[in-house]
Short mmCIF file of C-alpha atoms (C1' of nucleotides) in Angstrom, two decimals:
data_model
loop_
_atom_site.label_atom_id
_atom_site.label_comp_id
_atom_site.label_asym_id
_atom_site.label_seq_id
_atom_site.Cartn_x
_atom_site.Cartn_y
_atom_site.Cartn_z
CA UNK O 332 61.96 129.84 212.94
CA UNK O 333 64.68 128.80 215.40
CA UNK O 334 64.61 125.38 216.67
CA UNK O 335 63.28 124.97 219.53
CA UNK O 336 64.38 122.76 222.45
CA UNK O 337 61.45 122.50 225.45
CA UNK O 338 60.53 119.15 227.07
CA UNK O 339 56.99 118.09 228.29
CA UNK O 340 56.80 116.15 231.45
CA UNK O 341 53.75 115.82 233.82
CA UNK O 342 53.26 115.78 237.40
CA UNK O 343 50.72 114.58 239.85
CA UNK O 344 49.25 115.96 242.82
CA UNK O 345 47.59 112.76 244.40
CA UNK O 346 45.58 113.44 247.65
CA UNK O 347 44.02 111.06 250.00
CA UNK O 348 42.42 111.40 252.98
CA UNK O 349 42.30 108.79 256.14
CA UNK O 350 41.97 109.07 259.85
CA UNK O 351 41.80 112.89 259.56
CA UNK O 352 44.19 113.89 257.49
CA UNK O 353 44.96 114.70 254.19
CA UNK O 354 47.92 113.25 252.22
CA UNK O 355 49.70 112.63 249.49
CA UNK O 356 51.93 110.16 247.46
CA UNK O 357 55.63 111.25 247.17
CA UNK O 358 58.61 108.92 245.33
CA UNK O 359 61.89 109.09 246.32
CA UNK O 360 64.27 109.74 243.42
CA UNK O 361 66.33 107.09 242.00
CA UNK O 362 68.13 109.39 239.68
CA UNK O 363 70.37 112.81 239.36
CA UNK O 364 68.93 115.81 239.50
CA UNK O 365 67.53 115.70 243.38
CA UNK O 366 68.38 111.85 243.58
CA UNK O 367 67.55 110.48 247.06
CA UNK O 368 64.99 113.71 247.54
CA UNK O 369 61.17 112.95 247.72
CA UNK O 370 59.21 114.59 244.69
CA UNK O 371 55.60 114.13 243.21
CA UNK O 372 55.32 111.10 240.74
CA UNK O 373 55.73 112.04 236.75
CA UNK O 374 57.88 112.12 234.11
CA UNK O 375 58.50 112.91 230.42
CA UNK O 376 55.10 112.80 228.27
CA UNK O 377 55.45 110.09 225.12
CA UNK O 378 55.50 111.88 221.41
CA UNK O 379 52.17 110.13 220.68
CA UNK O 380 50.13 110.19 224.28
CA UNK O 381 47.28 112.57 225.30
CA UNK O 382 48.58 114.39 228.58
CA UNK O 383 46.16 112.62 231.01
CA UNK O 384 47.03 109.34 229.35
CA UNK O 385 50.89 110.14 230.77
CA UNK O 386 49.89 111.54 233.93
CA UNK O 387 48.01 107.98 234.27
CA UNK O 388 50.88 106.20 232.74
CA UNK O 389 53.28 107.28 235.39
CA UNK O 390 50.97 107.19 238.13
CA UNK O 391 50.91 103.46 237.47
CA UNK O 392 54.48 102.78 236.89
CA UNK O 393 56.04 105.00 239.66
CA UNK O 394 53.19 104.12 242.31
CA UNK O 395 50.82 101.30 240.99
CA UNK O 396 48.24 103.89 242.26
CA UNK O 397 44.23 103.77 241.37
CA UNK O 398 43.43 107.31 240.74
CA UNK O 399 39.77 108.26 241.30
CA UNK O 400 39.42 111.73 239.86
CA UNK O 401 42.01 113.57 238.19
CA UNK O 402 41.92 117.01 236.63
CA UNK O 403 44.27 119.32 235.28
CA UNK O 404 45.75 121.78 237.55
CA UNK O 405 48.51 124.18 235.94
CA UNK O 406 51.27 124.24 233.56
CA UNK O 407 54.85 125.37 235.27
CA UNK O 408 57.17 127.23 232.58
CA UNK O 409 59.33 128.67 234.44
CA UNK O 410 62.78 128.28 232.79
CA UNK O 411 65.12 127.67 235.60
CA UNK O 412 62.95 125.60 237.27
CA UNK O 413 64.63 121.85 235.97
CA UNK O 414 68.74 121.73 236.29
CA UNK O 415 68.75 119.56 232.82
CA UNK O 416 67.24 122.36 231.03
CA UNK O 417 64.03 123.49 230.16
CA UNK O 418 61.14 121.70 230.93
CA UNK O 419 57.96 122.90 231.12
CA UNK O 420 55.41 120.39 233.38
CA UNK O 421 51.89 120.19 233.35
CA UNK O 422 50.85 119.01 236.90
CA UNK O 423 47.53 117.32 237.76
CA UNK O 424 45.22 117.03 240.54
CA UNK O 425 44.12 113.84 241.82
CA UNK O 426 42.26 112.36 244.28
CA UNK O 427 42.18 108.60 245.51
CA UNK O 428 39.87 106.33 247.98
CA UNK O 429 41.14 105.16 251.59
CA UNK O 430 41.95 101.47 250.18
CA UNK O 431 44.49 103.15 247.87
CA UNK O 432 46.51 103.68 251.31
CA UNK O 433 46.91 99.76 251.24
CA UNK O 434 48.01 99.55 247.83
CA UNK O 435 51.10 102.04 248.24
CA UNK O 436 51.68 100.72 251.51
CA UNK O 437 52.09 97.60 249.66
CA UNK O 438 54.75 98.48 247.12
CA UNK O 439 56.73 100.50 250.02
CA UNK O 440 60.07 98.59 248.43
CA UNK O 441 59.44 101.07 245.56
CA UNK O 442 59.97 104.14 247.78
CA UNK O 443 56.37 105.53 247.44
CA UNK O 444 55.33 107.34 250.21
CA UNK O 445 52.02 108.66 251.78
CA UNK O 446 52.72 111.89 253.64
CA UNK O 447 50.45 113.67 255.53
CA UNK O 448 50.50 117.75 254.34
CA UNK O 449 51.40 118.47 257.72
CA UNK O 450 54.66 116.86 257.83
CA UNK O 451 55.91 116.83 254.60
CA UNK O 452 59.96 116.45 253.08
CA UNK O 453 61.59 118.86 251.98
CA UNK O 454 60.63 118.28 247.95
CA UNK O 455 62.83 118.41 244.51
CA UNK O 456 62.29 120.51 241.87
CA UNK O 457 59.31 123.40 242.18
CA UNK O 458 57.42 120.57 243.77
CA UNK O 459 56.51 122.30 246.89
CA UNK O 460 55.36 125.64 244.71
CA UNK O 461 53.02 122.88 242.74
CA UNK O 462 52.06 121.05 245.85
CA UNK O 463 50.97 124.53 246.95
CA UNK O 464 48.70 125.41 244.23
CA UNK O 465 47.11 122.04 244.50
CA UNK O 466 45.85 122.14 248.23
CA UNK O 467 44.46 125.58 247.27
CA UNK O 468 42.78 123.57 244.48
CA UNK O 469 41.47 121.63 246.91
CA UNK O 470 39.99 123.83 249.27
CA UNK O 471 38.31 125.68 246.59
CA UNK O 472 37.03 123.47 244.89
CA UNK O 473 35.60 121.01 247.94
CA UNK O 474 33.35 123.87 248.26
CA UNK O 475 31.55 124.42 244.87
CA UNK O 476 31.77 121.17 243.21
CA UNK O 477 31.08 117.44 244.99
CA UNK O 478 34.68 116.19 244.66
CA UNK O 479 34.73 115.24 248.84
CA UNK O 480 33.21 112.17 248.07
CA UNK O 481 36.14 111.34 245.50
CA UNK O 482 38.05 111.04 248.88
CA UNK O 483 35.42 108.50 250.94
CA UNK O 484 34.91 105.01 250.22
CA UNK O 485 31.73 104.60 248.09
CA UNK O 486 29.86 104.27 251.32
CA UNK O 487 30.47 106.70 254.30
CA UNK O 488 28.89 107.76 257.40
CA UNK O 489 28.32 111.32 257.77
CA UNK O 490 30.48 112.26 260.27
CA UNK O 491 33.48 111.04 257.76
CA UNK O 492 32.21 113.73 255.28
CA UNK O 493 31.98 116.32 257.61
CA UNK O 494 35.30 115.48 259.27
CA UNK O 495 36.63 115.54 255.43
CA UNK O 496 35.41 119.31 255.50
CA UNK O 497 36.53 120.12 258.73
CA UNK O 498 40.33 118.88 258.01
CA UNK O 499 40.23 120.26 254.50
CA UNK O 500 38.93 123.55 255.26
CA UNK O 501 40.95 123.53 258.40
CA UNK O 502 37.86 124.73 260.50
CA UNK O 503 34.84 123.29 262.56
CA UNK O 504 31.80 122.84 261.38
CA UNK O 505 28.57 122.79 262.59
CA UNK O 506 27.21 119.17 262.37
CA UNK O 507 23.58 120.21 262.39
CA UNK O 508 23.58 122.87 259.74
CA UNK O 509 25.98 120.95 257.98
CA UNK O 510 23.72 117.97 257.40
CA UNK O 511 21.01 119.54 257.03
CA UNK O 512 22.70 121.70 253.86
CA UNK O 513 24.17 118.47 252.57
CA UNK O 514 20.57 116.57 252.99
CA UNK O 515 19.12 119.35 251.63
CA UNK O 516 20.86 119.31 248.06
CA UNK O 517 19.41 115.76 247.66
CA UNK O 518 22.62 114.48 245.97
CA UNK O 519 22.59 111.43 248.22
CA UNK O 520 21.67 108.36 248.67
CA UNK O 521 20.69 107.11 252.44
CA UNK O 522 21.30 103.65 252.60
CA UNK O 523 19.77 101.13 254.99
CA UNK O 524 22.87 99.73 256.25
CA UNK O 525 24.23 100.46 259.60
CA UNK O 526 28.37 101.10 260.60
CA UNK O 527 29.89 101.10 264.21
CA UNK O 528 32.99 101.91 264.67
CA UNK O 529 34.21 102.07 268.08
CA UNK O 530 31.79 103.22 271.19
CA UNK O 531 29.06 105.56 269.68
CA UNK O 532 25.67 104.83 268.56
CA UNK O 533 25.78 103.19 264.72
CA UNK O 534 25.61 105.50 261.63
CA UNK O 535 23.46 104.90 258.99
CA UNK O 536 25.83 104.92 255.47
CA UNK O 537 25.59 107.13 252.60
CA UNK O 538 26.57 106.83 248.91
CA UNK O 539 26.53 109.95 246.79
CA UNK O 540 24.58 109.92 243.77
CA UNK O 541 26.00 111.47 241.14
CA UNK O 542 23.30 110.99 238.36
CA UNK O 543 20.70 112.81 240.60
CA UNK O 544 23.82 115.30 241.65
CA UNK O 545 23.94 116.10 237.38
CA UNK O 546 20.07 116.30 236.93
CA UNK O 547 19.48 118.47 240.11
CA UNK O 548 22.22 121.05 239.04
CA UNK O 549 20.38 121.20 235.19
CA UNK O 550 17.36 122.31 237.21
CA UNK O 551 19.66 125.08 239.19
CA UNK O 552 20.72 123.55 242.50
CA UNK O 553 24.15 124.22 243.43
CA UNK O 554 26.23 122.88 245.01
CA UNK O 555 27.58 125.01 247.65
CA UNK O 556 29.33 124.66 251.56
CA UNK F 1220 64.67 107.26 227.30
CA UNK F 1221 63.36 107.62 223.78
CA UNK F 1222 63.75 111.31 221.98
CA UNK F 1223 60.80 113.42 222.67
CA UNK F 1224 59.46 115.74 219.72
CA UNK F 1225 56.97 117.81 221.28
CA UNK F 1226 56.83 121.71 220.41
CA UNK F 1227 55.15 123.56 222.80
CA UNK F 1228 53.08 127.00 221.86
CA UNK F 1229 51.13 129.36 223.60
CA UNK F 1230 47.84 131.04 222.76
CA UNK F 1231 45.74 133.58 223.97
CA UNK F 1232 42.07 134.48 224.07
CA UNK F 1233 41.89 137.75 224.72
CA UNK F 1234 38.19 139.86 225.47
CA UNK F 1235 37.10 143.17 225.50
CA UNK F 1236 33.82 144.64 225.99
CA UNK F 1237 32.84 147.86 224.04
CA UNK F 1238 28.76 148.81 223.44
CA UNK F 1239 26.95 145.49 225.89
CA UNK F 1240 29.32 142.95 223.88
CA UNK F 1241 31.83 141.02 224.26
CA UNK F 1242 34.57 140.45 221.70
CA UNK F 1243 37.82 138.61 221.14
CA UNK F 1244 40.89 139.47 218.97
CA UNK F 1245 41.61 137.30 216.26
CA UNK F 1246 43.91 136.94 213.90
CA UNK F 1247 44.17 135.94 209.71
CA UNK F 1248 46.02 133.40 209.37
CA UNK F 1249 48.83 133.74 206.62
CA UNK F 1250 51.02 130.54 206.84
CA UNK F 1251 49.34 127.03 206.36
CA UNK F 1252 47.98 125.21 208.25
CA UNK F 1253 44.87 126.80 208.01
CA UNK F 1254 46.08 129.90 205.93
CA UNK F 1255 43.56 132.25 205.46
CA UNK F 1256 41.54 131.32 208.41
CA UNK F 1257 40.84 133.32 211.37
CA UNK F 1258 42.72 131.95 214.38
CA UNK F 1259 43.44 132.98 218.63
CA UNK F 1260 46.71 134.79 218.79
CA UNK F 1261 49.59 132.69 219.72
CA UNK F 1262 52.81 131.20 218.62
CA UNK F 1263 56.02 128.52 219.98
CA UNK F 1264 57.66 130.07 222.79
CA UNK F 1265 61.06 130.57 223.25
CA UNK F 1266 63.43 128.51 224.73
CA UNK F 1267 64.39 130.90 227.56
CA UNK F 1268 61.73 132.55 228.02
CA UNK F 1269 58.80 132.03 230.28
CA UNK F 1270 55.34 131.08 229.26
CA UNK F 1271 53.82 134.34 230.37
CA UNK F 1272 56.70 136.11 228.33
CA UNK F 1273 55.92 134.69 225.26
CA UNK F 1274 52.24 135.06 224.84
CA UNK F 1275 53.32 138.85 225.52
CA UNK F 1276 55.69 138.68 223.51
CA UNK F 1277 53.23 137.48 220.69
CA UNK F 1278 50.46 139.70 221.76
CA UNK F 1279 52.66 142.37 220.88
CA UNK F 1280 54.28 140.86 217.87
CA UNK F 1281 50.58 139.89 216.16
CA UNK F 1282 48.44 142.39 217.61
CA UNK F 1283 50.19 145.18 219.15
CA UNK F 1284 47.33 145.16 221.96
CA UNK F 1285 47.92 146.69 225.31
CA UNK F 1286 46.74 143.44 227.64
CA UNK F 1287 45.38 144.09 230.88
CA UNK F 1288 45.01 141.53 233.15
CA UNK F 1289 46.76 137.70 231.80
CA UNK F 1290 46.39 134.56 233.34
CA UNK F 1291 46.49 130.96 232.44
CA UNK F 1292 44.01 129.32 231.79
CA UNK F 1293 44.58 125.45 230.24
CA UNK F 1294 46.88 123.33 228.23
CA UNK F 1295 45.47 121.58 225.64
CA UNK F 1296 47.13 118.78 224.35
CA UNK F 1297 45.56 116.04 222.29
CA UNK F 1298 48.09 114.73 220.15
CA UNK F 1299 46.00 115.37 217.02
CA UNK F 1300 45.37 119.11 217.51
CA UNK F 1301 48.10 120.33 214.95
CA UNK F 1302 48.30 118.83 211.31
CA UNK F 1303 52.21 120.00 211.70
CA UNK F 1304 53.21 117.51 214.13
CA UNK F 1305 52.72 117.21 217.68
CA UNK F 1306 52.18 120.75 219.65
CA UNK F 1307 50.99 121.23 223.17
CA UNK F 1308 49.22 124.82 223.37
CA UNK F 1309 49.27 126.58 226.98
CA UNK F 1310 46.54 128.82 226.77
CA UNK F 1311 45.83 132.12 228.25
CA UNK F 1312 43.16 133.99 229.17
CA UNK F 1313 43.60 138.26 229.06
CA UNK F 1314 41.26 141.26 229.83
CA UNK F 1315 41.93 144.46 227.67
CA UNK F 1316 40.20 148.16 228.20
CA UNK F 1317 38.19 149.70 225.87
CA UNK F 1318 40.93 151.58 224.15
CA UNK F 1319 42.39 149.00 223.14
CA UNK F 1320 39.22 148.46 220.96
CA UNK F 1321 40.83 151.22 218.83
CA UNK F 1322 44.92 150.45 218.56
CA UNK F 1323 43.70 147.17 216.90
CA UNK F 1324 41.87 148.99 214.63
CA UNK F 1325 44.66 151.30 213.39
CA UNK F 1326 46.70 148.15 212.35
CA UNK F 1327 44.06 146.86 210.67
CA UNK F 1328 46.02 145.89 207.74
CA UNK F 1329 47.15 143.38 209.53
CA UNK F 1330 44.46 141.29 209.49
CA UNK F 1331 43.85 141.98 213.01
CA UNK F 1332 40.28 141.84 214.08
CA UNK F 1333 37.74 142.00 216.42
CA UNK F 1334 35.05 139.67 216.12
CA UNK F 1335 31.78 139.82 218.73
CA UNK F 1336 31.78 136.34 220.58
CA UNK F 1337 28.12 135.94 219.53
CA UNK F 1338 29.38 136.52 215.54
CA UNK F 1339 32.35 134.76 215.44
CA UNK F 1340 33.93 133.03 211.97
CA UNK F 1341 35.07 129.82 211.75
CA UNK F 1342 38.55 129.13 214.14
CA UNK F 1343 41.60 127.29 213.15
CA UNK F 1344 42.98 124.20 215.09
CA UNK F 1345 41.04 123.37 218.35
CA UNK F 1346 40.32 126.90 218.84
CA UNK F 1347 37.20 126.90 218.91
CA UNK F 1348 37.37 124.42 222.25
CA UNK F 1349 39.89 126.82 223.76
CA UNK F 1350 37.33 129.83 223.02
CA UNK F 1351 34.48 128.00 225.22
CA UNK F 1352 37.15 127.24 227.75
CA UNK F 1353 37.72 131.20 228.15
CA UNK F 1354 34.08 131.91 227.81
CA UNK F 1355 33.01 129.63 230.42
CA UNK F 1356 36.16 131.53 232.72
CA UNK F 1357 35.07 134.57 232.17
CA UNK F 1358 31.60 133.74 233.37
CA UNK F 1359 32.29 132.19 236.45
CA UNK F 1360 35.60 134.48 237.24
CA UNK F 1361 33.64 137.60 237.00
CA UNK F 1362 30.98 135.96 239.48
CA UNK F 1363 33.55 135.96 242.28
CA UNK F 1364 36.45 138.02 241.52
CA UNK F 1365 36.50 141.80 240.59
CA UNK F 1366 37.76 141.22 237.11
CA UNK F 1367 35.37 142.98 235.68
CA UNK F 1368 36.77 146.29 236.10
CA UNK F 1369 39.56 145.25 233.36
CA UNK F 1370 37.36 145.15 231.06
CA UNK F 1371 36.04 149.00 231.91
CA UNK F 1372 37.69 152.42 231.73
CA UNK F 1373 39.59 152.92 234.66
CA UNK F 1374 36.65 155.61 235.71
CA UNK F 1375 33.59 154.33 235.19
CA UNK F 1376 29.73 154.91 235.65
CA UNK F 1377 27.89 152.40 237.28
CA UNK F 1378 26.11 151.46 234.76
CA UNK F 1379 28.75 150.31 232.50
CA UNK F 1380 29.22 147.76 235.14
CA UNK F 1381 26.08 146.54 235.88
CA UNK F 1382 25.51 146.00 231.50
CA UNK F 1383 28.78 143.91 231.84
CA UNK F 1384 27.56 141.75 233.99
CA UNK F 1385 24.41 141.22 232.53
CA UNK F 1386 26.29 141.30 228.42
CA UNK F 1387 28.74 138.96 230.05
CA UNK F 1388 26.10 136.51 232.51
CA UNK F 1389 23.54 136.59 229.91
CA UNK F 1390 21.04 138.18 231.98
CA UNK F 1391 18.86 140.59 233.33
CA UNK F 1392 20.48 142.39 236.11
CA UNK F 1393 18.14 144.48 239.24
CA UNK F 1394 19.70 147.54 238.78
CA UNK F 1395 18.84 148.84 243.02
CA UNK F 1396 20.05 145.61 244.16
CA UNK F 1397 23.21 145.01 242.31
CA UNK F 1398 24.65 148.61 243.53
CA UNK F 1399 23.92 147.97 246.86
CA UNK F 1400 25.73 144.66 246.79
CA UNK F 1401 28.64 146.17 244.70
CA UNK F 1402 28.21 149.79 247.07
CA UNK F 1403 28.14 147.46 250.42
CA UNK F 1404 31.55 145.30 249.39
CA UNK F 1405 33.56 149.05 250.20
CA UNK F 1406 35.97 148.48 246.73
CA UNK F 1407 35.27 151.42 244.64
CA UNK F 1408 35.75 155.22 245.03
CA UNK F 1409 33.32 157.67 244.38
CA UNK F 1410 34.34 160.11 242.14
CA UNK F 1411 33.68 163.80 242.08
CA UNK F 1412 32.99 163.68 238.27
CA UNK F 1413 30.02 162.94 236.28
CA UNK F 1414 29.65 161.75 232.53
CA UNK F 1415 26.84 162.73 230.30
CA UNK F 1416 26.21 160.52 227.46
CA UNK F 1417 23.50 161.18 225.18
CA UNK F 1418 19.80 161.89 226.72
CA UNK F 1419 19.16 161.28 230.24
CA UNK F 1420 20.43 162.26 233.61
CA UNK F 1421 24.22 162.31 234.24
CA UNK F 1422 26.30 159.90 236.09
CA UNK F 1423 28.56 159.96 238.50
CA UNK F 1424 32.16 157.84 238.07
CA UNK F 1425 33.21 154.80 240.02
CA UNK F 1426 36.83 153.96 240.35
CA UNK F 1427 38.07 150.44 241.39
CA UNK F 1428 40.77 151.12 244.63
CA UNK F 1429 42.40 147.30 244.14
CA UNK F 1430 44.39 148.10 247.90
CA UNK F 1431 41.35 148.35 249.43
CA UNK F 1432 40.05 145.18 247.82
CA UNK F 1433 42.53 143.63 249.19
CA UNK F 1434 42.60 145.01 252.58
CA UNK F 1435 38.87 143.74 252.64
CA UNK F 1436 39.45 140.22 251.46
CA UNK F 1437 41.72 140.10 254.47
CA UNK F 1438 39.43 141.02 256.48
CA UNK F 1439 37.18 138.11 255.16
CA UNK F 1440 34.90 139.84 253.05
CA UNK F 1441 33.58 138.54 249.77
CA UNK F 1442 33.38 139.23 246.35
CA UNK F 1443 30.34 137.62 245.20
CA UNK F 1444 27.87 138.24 242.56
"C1'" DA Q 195 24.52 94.07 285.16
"C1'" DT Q 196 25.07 98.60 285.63
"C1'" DA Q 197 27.05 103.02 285.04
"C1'" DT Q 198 29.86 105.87 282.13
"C1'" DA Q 199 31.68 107.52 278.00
"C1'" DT Q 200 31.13 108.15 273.16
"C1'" DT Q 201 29.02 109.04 268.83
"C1'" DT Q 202 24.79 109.74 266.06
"C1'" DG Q 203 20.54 112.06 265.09
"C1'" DT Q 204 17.34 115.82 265.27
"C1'" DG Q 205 14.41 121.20 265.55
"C1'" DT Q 206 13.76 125.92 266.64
"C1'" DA Q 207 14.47 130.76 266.99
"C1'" DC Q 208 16.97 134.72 265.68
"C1'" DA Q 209 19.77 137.25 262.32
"C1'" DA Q 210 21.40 138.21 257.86
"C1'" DA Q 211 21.06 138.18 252.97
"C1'" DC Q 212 18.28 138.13 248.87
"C1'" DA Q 213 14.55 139.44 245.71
"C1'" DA Q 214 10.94 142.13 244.14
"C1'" DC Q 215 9.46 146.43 243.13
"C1'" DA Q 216 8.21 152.42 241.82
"C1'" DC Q 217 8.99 157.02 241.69
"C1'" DA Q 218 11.69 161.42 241.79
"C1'" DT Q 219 15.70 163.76 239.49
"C1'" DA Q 220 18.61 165.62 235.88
"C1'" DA Q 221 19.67 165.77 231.62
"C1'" DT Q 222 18.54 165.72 226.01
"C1'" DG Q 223 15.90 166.84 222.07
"C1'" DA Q 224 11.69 167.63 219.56
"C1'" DT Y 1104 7.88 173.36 227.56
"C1'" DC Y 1105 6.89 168.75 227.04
"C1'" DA Y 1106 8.26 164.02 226.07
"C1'" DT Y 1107 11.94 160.93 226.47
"C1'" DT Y 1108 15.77 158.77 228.57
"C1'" DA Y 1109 18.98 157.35 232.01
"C1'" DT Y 1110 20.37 157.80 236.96
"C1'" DG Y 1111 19.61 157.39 241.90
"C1'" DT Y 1112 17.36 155.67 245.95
"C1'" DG Y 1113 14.33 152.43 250.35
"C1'" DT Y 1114 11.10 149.13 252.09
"C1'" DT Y 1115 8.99 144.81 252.68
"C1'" DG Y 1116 8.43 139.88 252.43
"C1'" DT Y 1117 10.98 135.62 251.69
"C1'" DT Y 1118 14.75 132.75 251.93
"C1'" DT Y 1119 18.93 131.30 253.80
"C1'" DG Y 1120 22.34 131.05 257.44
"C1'" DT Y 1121 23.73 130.56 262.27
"C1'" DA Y 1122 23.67 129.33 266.93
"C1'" DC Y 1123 22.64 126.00 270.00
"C1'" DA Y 1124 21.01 121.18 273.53
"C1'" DC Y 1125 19.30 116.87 274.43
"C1'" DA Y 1126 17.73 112.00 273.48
"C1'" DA Y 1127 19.09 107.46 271.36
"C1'" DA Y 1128 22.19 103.68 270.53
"C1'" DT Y 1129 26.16 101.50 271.18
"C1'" DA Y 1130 31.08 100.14 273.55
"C1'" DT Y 1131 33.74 99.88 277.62
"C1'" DA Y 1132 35.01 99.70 282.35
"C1'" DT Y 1133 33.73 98.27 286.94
#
DNA sequence: ATATATTTGTGTACAAACAACACATAATGA
DNA sequence: TCATTATGTGTTGTTTGTACACAAATATAT
């Protein structure tokens, strides 16, 4: 057999969502190739590391992040698509809370970036083709599997939820029929605390429950929007 | 940075459904590790070629099988997986026709098999996780995308269909309601031909028209079973 | 303090989709 | 020619989805 010469790296998609819209974390590159352009955190997996323990690995180093939820997304083979030579990345799909914003915001020295997926940089590498496949990801899968809540602090009102949908899905929604589909599943938790925010009348807070969310679909609820 | 030594192979899980089951090709093993065991095709890809390429490339190399319909479907890689060394496995997921059934059987001598999923020997590696990985895609891809129809002739009774679903869902299928749903989605041709087999009344052939598939989805209609 | 603007919270009626179900037809084979 | 087997088809009741408006609770401006 021929020797073969591939390299591993990983990649992260990290989303977060806050006043509306949805974003995600971006370096800026210290080093040749694409040096100076903005790219999604990663880097070379160690000889010895699971993959998701170097996707976390990075995520730390490059952005001090506190990833929330974080799945596998797709592997990226294509052989032209790193100037060094080949490397084939497996990219990741996370998801953070809103107090995650702080913490980047915090280590801005480090050129770590939130950008909203509206007004993005141009990006390095195949980023953009990744970055591409993720939001799809998204969108998907916000509609057949609880991972919206991944996105909201622990406790939300429920117009943050259905705003979540709304920007995600990049449509209205019908707040009545919404809630009452939501409600309905019995995957929450209504709490008996109050938030105002602004004029309006107070909203009670939710928490999703993700116990009863697990023992509702064994009994053949699903989850669907 | 420190050297990497990471090989990287892809594998492939390939089903076809012949007489209401579903099988996969497998392969005897002849090299240790695991010599003499039955195993997923696969092998180390190339160093210019892309992923896709090389599980076809290996497809053809250790089965000679005529794949269908390919895509990715994980990349599993726990550092422990392979006795050899470290080796990350990007795994794919492909759809054959039933003549394929019998090209694997003329090159039988070389120890390529099909084995039905419900009778299935002892795998090499983790390939038994990557199996229930594919199994589990199968039954939730074939719920909302026409992939089915790979897995058929490309003319086809209705019939043949509706047993898929139920072989592959594990379930009893209503036979009046599932052709209206499948009849009212406006994606298969009716065929002037009819197929007799064995006793009972003949039936006409369906043929899957993929354009107008996806003229529909444009038009915002859903696959959904 | 009062009026206005803003956001939350709630129910009903109509339409569409789903689920359950039985019998006639066209062939084979005994 | 009779029994068996598989195909082909429609209706009805139930469930789910969709459209839609107004009262309650607060903040803000006057």
């Amino acid at each position: 057999m021929n020797k073969q010469s591939i390299r591993l790296s990983v990649d992260a998609v990290v989303f977060g969502y806050e006043e509306d819209h949805i974003s995600i974390v971006l370096i800026k590159r210290k080093y040749e190739p694409f040096k100076g352009q903005w790219a999604i955190p990663g880097g070379f997996a160690l000889n010895d590391e699971s993959l998701e323990a170097a996707v976390e690995r990075e995520l730390q180093e490059e952005t001090g992040i506190k990833i929330n939820y974080l799945e596998q997304l797709y592997t990226f083979g294509n052989p032209n698509r790193d100037p060094r030579g080949r490397v084939v990345s497996v990219a990741y799909f996370g998801l953070v809370r809103p107090d995650a914003f702080k913490i980047v915001a915090a280590t801005d020295a480090e050129q770590v970036q939130w950008f909203s997926i509206n007004d993005l940089p141009e990006l390095a590498f195949d980023h953009k083709h990744i970055l591409e496949k993720a939001i799809k990801r998204l969108q998907d899968k916000i509609t057949y599997q609880p991972i919206g809540f991944e996105l909201l602090d622990k406790k939300f009102p429920f117009s943050d939820l259905e705003k979540l949908y709304a920007t995600v899905l990049g449509r209205a929604i019908d707040r009545r029929n919404f809630r009452k589909k939501i409600i309905n599943l019995d995957i929450l938790d209504e709490l008996d605390e109050k938030v105002s925010r602004g004029s309006g009348r107070p909203a009670n807070l939710f928490q999703f429950n993700p116990e009863h969310y697990f023992k509702r679909k064994k009994e053949g609820i699903i989850f669907e929007i």
